[in-house]
Short mmCIF file of C-alpha atoms and ligand atoms in Angstrom, two decimals:
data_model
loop_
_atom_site.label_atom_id
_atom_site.label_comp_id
_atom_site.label_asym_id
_atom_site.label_seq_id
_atom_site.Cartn_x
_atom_site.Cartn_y
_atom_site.Cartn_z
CA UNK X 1 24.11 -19.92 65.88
CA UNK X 2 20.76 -20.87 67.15
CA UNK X 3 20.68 -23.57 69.70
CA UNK X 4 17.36 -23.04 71.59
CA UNK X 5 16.58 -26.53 71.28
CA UNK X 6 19.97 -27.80 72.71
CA UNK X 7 19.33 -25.51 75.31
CA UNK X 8 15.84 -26.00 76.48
CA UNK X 9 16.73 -30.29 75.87
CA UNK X 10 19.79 -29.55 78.40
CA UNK X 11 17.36 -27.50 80.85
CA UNK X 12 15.04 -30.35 80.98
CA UNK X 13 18.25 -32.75 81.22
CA UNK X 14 19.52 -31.40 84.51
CA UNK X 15 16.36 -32.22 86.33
CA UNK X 16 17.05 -36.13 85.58
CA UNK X 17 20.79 -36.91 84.81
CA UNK X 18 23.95 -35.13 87.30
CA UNK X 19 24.96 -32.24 85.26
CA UNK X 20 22.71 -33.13 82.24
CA UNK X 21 24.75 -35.42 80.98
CA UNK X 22 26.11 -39.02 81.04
CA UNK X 23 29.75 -38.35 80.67
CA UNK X 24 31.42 -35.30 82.27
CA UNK X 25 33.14 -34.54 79.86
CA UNK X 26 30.37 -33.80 76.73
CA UNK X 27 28.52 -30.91 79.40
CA UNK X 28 31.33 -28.55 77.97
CA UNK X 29 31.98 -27.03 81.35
CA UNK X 30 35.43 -25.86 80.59
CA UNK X 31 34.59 -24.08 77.41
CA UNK X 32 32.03 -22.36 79.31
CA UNK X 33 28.97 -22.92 76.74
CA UNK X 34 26.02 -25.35 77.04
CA UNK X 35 26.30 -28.61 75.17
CA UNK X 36 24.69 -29.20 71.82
CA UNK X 37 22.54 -31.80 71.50
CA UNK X 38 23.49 -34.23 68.69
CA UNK X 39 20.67 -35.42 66.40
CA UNK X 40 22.29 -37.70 64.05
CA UNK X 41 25.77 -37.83 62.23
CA UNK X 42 27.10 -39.08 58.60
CA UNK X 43 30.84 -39.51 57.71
CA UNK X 44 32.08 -36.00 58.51
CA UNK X 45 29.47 -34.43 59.71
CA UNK X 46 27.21 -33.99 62.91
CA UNK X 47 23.85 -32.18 63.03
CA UNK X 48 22.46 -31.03 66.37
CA UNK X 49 18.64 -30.74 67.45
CA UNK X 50 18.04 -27.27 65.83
CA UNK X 51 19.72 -28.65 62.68
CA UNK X 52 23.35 -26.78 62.44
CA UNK X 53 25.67 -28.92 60.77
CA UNK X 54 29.39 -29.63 62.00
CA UNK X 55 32.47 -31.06 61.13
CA UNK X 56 33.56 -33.76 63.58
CA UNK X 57 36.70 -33.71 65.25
CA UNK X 58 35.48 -35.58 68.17
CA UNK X 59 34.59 -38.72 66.65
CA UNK X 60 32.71 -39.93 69.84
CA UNK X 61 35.96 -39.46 71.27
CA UNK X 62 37.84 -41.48 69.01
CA UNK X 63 35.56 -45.06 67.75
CA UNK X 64 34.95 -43.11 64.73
CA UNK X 65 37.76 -44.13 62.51
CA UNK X 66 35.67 -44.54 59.26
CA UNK X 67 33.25 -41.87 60.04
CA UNK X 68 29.76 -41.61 61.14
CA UNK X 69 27.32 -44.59 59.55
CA UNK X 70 29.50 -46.08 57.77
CA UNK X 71 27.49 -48.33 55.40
CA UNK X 72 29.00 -51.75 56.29
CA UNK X 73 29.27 -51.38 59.68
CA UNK X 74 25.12 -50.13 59.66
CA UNK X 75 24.36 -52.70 57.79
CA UNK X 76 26.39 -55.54 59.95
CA UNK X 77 24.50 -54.40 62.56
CA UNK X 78 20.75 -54.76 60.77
CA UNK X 79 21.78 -57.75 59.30
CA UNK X 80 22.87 -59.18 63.13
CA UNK X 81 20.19 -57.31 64.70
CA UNK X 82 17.52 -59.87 63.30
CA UNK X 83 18.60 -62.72 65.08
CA UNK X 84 18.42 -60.90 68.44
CA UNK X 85 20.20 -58.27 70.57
CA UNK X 86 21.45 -60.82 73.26
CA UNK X 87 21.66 -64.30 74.51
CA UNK X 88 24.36 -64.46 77.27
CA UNK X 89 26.05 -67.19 75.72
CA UNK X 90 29.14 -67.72 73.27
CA UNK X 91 28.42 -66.96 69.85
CA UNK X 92 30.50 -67.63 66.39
CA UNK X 93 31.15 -63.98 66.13
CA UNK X 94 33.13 -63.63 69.76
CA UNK X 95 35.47 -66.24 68.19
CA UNK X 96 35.95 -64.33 65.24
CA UNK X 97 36.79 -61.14 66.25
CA UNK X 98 38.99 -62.48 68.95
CA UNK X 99 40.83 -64.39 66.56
CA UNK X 100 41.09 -60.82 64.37
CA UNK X 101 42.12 -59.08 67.10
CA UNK X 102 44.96 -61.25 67.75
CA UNK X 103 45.87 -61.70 64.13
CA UNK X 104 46.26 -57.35 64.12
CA UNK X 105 47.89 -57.00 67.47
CA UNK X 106 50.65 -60.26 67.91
CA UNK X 107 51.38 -59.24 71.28
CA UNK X 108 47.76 -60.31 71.80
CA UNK X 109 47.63 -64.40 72.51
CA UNK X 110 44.27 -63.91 73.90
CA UNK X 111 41.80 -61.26 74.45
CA UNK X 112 38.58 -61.42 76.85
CA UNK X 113 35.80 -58.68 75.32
CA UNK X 114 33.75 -56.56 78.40
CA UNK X 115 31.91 -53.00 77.84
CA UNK X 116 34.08 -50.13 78.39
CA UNK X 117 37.49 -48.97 78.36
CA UNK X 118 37.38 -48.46 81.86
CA UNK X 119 36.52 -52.50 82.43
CA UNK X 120 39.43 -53.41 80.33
CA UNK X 121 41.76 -51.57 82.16
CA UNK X 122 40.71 -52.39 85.91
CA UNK X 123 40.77 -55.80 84.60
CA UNK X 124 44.25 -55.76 83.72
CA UNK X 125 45.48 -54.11 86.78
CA UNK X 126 43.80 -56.98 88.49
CA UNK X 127 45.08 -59.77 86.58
CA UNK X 128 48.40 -58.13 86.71
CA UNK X 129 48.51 -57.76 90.64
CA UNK X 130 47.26 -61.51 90.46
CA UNK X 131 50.14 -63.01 88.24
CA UNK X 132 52.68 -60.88 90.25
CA UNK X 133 51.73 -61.28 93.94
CA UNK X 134 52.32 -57.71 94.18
CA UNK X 135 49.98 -55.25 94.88
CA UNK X 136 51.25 -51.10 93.80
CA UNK X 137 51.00 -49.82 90.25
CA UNK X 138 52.49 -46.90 88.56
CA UNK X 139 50.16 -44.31 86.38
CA UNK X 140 51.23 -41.04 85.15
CA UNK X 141 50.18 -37.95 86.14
CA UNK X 142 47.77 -36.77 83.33
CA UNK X 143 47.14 -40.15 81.75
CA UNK X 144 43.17 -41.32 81.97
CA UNK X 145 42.73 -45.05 81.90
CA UNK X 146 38.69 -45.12 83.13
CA UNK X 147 37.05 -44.13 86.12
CA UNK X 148 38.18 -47.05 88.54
CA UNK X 149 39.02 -45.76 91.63
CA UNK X 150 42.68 -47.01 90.92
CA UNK X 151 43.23 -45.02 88.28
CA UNK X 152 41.65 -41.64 89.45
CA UNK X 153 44.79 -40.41 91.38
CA UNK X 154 46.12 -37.38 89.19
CA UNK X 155 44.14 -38.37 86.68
CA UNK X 156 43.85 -36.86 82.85
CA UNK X 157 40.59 -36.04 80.37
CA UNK X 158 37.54 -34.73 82.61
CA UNK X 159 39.43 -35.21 86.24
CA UNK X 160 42.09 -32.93 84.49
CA UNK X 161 39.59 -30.85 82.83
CA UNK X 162 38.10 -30.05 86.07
CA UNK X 163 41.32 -29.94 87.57
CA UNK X 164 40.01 -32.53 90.41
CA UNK X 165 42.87 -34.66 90.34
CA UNK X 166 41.60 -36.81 93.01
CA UNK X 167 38.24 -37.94 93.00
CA UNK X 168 36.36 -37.82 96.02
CA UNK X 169 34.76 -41.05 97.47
CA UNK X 170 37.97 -43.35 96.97
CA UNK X 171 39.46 -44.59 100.01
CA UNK X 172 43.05 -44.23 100.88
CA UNK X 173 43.68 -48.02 101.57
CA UNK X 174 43.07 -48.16 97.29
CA UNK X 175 44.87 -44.60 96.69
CA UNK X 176 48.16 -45.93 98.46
CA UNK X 177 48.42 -48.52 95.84
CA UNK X 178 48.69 -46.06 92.87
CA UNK X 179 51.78 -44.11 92.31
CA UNK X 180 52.03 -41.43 89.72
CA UNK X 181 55.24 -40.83 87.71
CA UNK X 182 56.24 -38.06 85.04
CA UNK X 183 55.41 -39.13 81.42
CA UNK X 184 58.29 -39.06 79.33
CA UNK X 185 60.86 -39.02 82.42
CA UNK X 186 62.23 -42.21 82.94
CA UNK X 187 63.97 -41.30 86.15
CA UNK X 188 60.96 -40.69 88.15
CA UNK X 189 60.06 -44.12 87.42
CA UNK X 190 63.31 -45.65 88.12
CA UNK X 191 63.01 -43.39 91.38
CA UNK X 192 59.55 -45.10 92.26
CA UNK X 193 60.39 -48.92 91.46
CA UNK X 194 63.19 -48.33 93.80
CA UNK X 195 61.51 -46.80 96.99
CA UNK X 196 59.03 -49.67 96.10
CA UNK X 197 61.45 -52.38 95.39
CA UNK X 198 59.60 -55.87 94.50
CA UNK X 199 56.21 -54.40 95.35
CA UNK X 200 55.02 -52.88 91.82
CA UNK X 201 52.78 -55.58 90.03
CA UNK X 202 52.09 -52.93 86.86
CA UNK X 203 53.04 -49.83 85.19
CA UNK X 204 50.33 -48.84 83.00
CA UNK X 205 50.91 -46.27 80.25
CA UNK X 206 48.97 -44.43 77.24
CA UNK X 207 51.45 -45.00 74.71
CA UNK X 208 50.87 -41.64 72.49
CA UNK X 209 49.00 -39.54 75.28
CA UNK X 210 45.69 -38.20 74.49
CA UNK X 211 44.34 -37.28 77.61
CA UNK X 212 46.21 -34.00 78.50
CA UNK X 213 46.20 -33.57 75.11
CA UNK X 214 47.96 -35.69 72.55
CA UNK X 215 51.59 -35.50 73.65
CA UNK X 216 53.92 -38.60 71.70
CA UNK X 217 56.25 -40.79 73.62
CA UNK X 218 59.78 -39.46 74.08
CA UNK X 219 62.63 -41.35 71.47
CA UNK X 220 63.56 -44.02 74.02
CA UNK X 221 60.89 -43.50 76.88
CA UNK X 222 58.50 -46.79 75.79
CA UNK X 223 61.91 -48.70 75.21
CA UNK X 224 63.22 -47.95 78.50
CA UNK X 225 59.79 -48.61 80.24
CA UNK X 226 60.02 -51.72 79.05
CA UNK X 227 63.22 -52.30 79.71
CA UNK X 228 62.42 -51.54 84.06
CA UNK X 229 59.55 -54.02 83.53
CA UNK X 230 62.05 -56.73 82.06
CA UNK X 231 64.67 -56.28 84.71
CA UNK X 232 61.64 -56.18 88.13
CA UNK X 233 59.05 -58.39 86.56
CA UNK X 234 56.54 -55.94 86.32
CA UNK X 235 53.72 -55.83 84.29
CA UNK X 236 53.74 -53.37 81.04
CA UNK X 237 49.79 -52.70 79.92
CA UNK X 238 49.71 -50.01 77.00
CA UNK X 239 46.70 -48.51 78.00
CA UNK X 240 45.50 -48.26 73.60
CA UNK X 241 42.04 -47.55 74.16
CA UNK X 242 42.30 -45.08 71.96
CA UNK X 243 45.54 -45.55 70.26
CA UNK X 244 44.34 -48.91 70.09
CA UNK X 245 43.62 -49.59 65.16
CA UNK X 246 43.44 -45.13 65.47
CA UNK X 247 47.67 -44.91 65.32
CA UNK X 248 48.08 -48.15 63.30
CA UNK X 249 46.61 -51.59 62.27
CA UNK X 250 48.74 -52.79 65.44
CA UNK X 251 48.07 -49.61 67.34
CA UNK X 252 50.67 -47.56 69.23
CA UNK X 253 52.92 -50.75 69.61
CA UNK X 254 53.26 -51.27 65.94
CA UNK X 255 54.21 -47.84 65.83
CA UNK X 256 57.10 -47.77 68.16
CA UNK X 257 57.84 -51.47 67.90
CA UNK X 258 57.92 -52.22 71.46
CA UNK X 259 55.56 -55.19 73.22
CA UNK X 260 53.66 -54.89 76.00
CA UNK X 261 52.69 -57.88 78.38
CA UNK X 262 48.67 -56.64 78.43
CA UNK X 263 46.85 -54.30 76.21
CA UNK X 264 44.00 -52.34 76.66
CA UNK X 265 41.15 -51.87 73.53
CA UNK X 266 38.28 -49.66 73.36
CA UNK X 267 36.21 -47.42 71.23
CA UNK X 268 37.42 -48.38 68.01
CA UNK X 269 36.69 -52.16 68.16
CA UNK X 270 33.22 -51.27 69.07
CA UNK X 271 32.35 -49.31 65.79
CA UNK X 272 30.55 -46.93 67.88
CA UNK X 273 29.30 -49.89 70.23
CA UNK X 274 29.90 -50.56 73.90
CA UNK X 275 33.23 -52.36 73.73
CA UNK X 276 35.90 -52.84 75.50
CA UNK X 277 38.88 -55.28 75.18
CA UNK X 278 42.22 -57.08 77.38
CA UNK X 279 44.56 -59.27 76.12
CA UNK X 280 48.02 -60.48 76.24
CA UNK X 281 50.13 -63.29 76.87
CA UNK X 282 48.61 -66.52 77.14
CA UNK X 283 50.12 -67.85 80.27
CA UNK X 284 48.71 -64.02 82.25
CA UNK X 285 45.05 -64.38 80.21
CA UNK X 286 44.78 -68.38 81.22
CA UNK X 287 44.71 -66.81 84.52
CA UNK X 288 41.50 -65.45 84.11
CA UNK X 289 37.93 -67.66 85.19
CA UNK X 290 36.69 -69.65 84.15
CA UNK X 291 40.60 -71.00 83.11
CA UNK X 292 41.63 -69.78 86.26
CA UNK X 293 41.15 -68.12 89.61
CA UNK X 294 40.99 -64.32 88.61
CA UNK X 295 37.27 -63.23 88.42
CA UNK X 296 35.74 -60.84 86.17
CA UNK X 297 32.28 -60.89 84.39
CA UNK X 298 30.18 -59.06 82.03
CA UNK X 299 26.25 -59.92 81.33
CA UNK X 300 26.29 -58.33 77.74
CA UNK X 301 30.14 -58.62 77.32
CA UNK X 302 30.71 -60.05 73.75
CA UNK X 303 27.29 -58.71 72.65
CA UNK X 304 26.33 -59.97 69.39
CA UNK X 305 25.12 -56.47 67.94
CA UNK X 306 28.23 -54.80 69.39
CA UNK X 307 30.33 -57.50 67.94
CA UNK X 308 29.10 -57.56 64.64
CA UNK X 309 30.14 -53.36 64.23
CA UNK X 310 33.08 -53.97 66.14
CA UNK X 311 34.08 -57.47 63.83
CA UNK X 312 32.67 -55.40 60.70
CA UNK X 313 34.98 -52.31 62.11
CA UNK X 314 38.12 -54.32 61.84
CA UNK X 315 37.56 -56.47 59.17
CA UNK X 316 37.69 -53.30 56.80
CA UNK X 317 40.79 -52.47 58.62
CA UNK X 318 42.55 -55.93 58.23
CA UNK X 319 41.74 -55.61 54.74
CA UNK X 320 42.41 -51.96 53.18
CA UNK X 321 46.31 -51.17 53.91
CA UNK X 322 45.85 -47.44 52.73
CA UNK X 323 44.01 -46.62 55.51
CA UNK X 324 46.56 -45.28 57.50
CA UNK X 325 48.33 -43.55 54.91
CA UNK X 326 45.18 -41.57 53.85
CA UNK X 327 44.53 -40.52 56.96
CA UNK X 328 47.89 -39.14 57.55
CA UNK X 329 47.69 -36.97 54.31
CA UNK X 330 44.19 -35.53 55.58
CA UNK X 331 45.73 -34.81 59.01
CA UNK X 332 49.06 -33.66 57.91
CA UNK X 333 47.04 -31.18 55.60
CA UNK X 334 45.56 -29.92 58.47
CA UNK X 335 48.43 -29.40 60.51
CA UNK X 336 50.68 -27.67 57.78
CA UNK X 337 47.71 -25.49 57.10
CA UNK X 338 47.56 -24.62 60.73
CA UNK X 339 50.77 -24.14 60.96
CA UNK X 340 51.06 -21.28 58.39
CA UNK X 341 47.92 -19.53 59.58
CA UNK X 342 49.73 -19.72 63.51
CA UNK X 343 52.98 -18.15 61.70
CA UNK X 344 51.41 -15.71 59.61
CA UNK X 345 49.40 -14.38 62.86
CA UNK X 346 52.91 -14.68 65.06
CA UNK X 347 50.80 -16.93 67.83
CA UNK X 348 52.53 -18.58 70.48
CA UNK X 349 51.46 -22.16 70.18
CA UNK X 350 52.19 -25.98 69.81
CA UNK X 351 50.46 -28.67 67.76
CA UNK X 352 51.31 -31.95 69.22
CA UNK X 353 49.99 -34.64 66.07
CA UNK X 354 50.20 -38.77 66.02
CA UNK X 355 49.09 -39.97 62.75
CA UNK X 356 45.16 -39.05 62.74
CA UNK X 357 44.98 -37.90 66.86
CA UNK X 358 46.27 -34.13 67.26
CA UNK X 359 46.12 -31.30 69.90
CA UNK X 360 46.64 -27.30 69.48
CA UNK X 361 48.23 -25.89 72.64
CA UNK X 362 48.46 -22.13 73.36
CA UNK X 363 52.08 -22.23 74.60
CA UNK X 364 55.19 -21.05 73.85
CA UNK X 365 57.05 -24.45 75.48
CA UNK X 366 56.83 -27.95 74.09
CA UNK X 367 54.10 -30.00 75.65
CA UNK X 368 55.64 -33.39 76.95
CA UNK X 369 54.11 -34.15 80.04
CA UNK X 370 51.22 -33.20 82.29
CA UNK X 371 52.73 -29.86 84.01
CA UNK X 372 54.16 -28.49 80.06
CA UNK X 373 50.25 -29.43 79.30
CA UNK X 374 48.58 -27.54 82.55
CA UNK X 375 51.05 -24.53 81.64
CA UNK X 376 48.94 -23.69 78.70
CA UNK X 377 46.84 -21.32 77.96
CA UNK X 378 42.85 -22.76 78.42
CA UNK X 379 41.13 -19.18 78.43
CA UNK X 380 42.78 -19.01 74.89
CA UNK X 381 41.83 -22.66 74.10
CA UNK X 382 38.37 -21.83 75.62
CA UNK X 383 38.13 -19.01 72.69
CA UNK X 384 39.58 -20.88 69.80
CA UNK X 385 37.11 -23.78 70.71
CA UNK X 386 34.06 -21.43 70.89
CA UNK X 387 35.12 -19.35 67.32
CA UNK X 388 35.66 -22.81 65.59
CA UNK X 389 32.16 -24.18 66.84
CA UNK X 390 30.36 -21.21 65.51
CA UNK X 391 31.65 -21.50 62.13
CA UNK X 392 30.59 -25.31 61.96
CA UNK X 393 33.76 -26.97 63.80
CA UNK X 394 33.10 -28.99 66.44
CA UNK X 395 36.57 -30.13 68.34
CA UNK X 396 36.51 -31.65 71.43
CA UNK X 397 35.73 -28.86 74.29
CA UNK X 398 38.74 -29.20 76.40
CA UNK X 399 42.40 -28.46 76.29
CA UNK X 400 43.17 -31.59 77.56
CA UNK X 401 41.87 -33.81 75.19
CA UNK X 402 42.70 -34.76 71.20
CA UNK X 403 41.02 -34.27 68.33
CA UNK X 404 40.29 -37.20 65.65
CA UNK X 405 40.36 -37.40 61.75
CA UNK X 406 38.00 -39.84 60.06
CA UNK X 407 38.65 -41.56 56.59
CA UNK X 408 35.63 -39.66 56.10
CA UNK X 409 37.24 -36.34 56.09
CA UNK X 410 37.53 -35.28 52.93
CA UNK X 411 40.24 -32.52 51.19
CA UNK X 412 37.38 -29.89 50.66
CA UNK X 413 36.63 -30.63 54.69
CA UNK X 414 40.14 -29.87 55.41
CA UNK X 415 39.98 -26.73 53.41
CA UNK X 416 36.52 -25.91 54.99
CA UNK X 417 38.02 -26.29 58.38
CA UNK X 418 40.82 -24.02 57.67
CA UNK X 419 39.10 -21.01 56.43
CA UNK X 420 36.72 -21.08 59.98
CA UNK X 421 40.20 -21.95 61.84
CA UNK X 422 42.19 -18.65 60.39
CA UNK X 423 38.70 -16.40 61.07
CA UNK X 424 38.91 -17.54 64.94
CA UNK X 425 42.21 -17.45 65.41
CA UNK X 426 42.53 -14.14 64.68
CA UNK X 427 39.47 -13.36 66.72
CA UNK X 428 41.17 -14.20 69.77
P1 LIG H 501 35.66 -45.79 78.62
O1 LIG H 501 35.37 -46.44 79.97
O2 LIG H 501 35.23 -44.33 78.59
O3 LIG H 501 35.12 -46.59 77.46
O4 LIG H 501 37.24 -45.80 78.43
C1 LIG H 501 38.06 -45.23 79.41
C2 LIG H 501 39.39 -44.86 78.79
C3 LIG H 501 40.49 -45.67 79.05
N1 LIG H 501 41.70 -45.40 78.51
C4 LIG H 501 41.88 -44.32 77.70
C5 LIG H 501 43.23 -44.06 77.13
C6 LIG H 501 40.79 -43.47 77.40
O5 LIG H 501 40.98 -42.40 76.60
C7 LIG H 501 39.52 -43.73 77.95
C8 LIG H 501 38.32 -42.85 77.71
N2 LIG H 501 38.57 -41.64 76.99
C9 LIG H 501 37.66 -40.54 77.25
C10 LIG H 501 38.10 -39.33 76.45
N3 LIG H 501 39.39 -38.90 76.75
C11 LIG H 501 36.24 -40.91 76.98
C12 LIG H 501 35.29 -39.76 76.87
C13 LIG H 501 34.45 -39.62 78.12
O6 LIG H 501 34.98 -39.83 79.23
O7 LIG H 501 33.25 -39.31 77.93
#
């Protein structure tokens, strides 16, 4: 596969951005290639600079629900985009999607919109620690809620990936604050809340994991987590940044039925625009300025462009119900094809799937928390990754990440995907 032009573009990059990139993550480090360079994408498909064409399984790591340029949302956008880019001042459409958001998600009273992910959730912590008093929350080990130095304590996707678990340049006085417990072992947080007994404000979880991987919530493990929260007045955020309109309408928490007191949005509700979301109970949100004494602030939060893909994003989900079920067909496809091709070949390995989110593990063991998810085989994944790619796949280039299917995937894409996926598994 020629890729001079990624190459010489990532050459040149590496004199002006750390690493070449702007997002650990897309450098491909841990697959041990050089990144393509993306020129444009449509539904499906992505086409790098020197004009190989891909099937996308990364989705721009998950907003890509519908696919690449979807019409509607493009043309919400153009249509917005002549009025302006940005005023710093409400506008009709913040109201509206607000009000959508909260119609899709009921645990939602109110939502406040900021940039990133990573925003929403060190917003939440905040506003939790505020309406508590209390100061320590509980992550899990694995689980990647942003880059806030709160959350970077064991943390999952790229601090995972490049197994630095604990960033440098975060001071201990904030890393004493953040415990980590197992996902999907209840007792280590019971263990926690009671060697910190009236001193946890949060516990702050990714309901389906899909940063060591995808790995799914035990039966009961959600139910008992909230459960602890009930009985010590702690704070439950579902982290659904990206399990946030990818797993269901009402996200992860439709899903498994259980409420949280504060959820975290991303990706998705930006239609491929910076957004990021928190919401909740009224009485925690009213805490928030200018109702109340938490701060938190955003120049271009609410951004009428962004909000226009994002409102445009959602509206199409509020409004076609099959949505979910096609994309379940496409990805179960995919995984029962898998599957067969992994028997046939007698490979050791586990596919961890959540509705359109899915991960394929080189293991023998089931993969249910971060240390099952370390235990498997990367040199292996490293292979698979690099076979797939050069037969037109592009997943997402580490182990400890998940994969995305877009209403845009079609059956013939699925079959497509299949042939290439056979051809590098055996080539490993
Ligand atoms: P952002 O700040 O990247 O918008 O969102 C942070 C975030 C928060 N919570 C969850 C559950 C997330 O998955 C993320 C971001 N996800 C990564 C991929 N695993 C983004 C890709 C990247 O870091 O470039």
């Amino acid at each position: 596969m020629k890729t001079d032009k990624s190459d010489n573009l990532f050459k040149k990059a590496k004199n002006f951005i750390p690493g070449g990139v702007n997002s650990p993550v897309r450098a491909f480090k841990s697959v041990g290639r050089n990144p393509l360079f993306i020129s444009k994408a449509h539904g499906s498909k992505i086409y790098d600079s020197d004009g190989n064409e891909f099937i996308d399984y990364v989705g721009s790591w998950g907003p890509m629900l519908l696919g690449h340029s979807h019409p509607k949302i493009l043309d919400a956008i153009e249509r917005t985009l002549k009025n302006g880019t940005s005023f710093g001042a409400p506008t009709e459409l913040e109201v509206k999607i607000a009000e959508l958001i909260t119609k899709l998600v009921p645990s939602i009273q109110m939502v406040r919109m900021v940039n990133s992910g990573t925003e929403a959730t060190m917003s939440a912590i905040r506003l939790a620690r505020a309406f508590t008093g209390k100061n320590k929350i509980i992550k899990f080990e694995g689980c990647y809620h942003g880059h806030a130095d709160t959350f970077l304590i064991k943390a999952g996707s790229g601090a995972l990936t490049f197994g630095t678990p604990d960033s440098p340049g975060i001071p201990d006085t904030v890393a004493q604050y953040t415990l980590n417990a197992r996902f999907n072992d209840i007792e280590s947080i019971y263990k926690i809340v009671e060697k910190n007994k009236g001193q946890i404000a949060a516990i702050i979880v990714e309901p389906v994991v899909g940063n060591m991987g995808c790995i799914p919530p035990k039966s009961n493990f959600l139910a008992d987590l909230r459960n602890v929260c009930d009985q010590e007045n702690i704070i439950l955020i579902f982290d659904e940044v990206m399990t946030g309109f990818r797993l269901a309408a009402g996200g992860a928490q439709e899903l498994y039925k259980i409420k949280p007191d504060l959820t975290t949005l991303g990706k998705i509700i930006g239609g491929g625009l910076p957004v990021g979301a928190y919401g909740g109970k009224k009485e925690i949100m009213e805490l928030l300025a200018p109702s109340g004494p938490v701060y938190q602030a955003g120049t271009l939060s609410g951004n009428p462009i962004a909000m226009a893909a994002g409102y445009e994003m959602l509206s199409i989900i509020s409004s076609s119900k099959e949505i979910y079920q096609i994309l379940e067909e496409r990805s179960s496809q995919l995984e029962i094809g898998m599957n067969k091709i992994m028997s046939k070949l007698g490979l050791e390995y586990k596919i961890n799937r959540v509705g359109s989110m899915f991960t394929l593990f080189f293991t023998n063991k089931e993969v249910y928390d971060f240390e099952t998810a370390k235990s498997s085989d990367t040199q292996k994944f490293t292979k698979y990754f690099n076979g797939m790619l050069e037969r037109g796949i592009y997943l997402p280039p580490s182990q400890f990440e998940a994969a995305f299917i877009s209403m845009a995937h079609t059956s013939e894409d699925i079959e497509q995907t299949l042939v290439a996926f056979e051809e590098a598994i055996k080539e490993i």
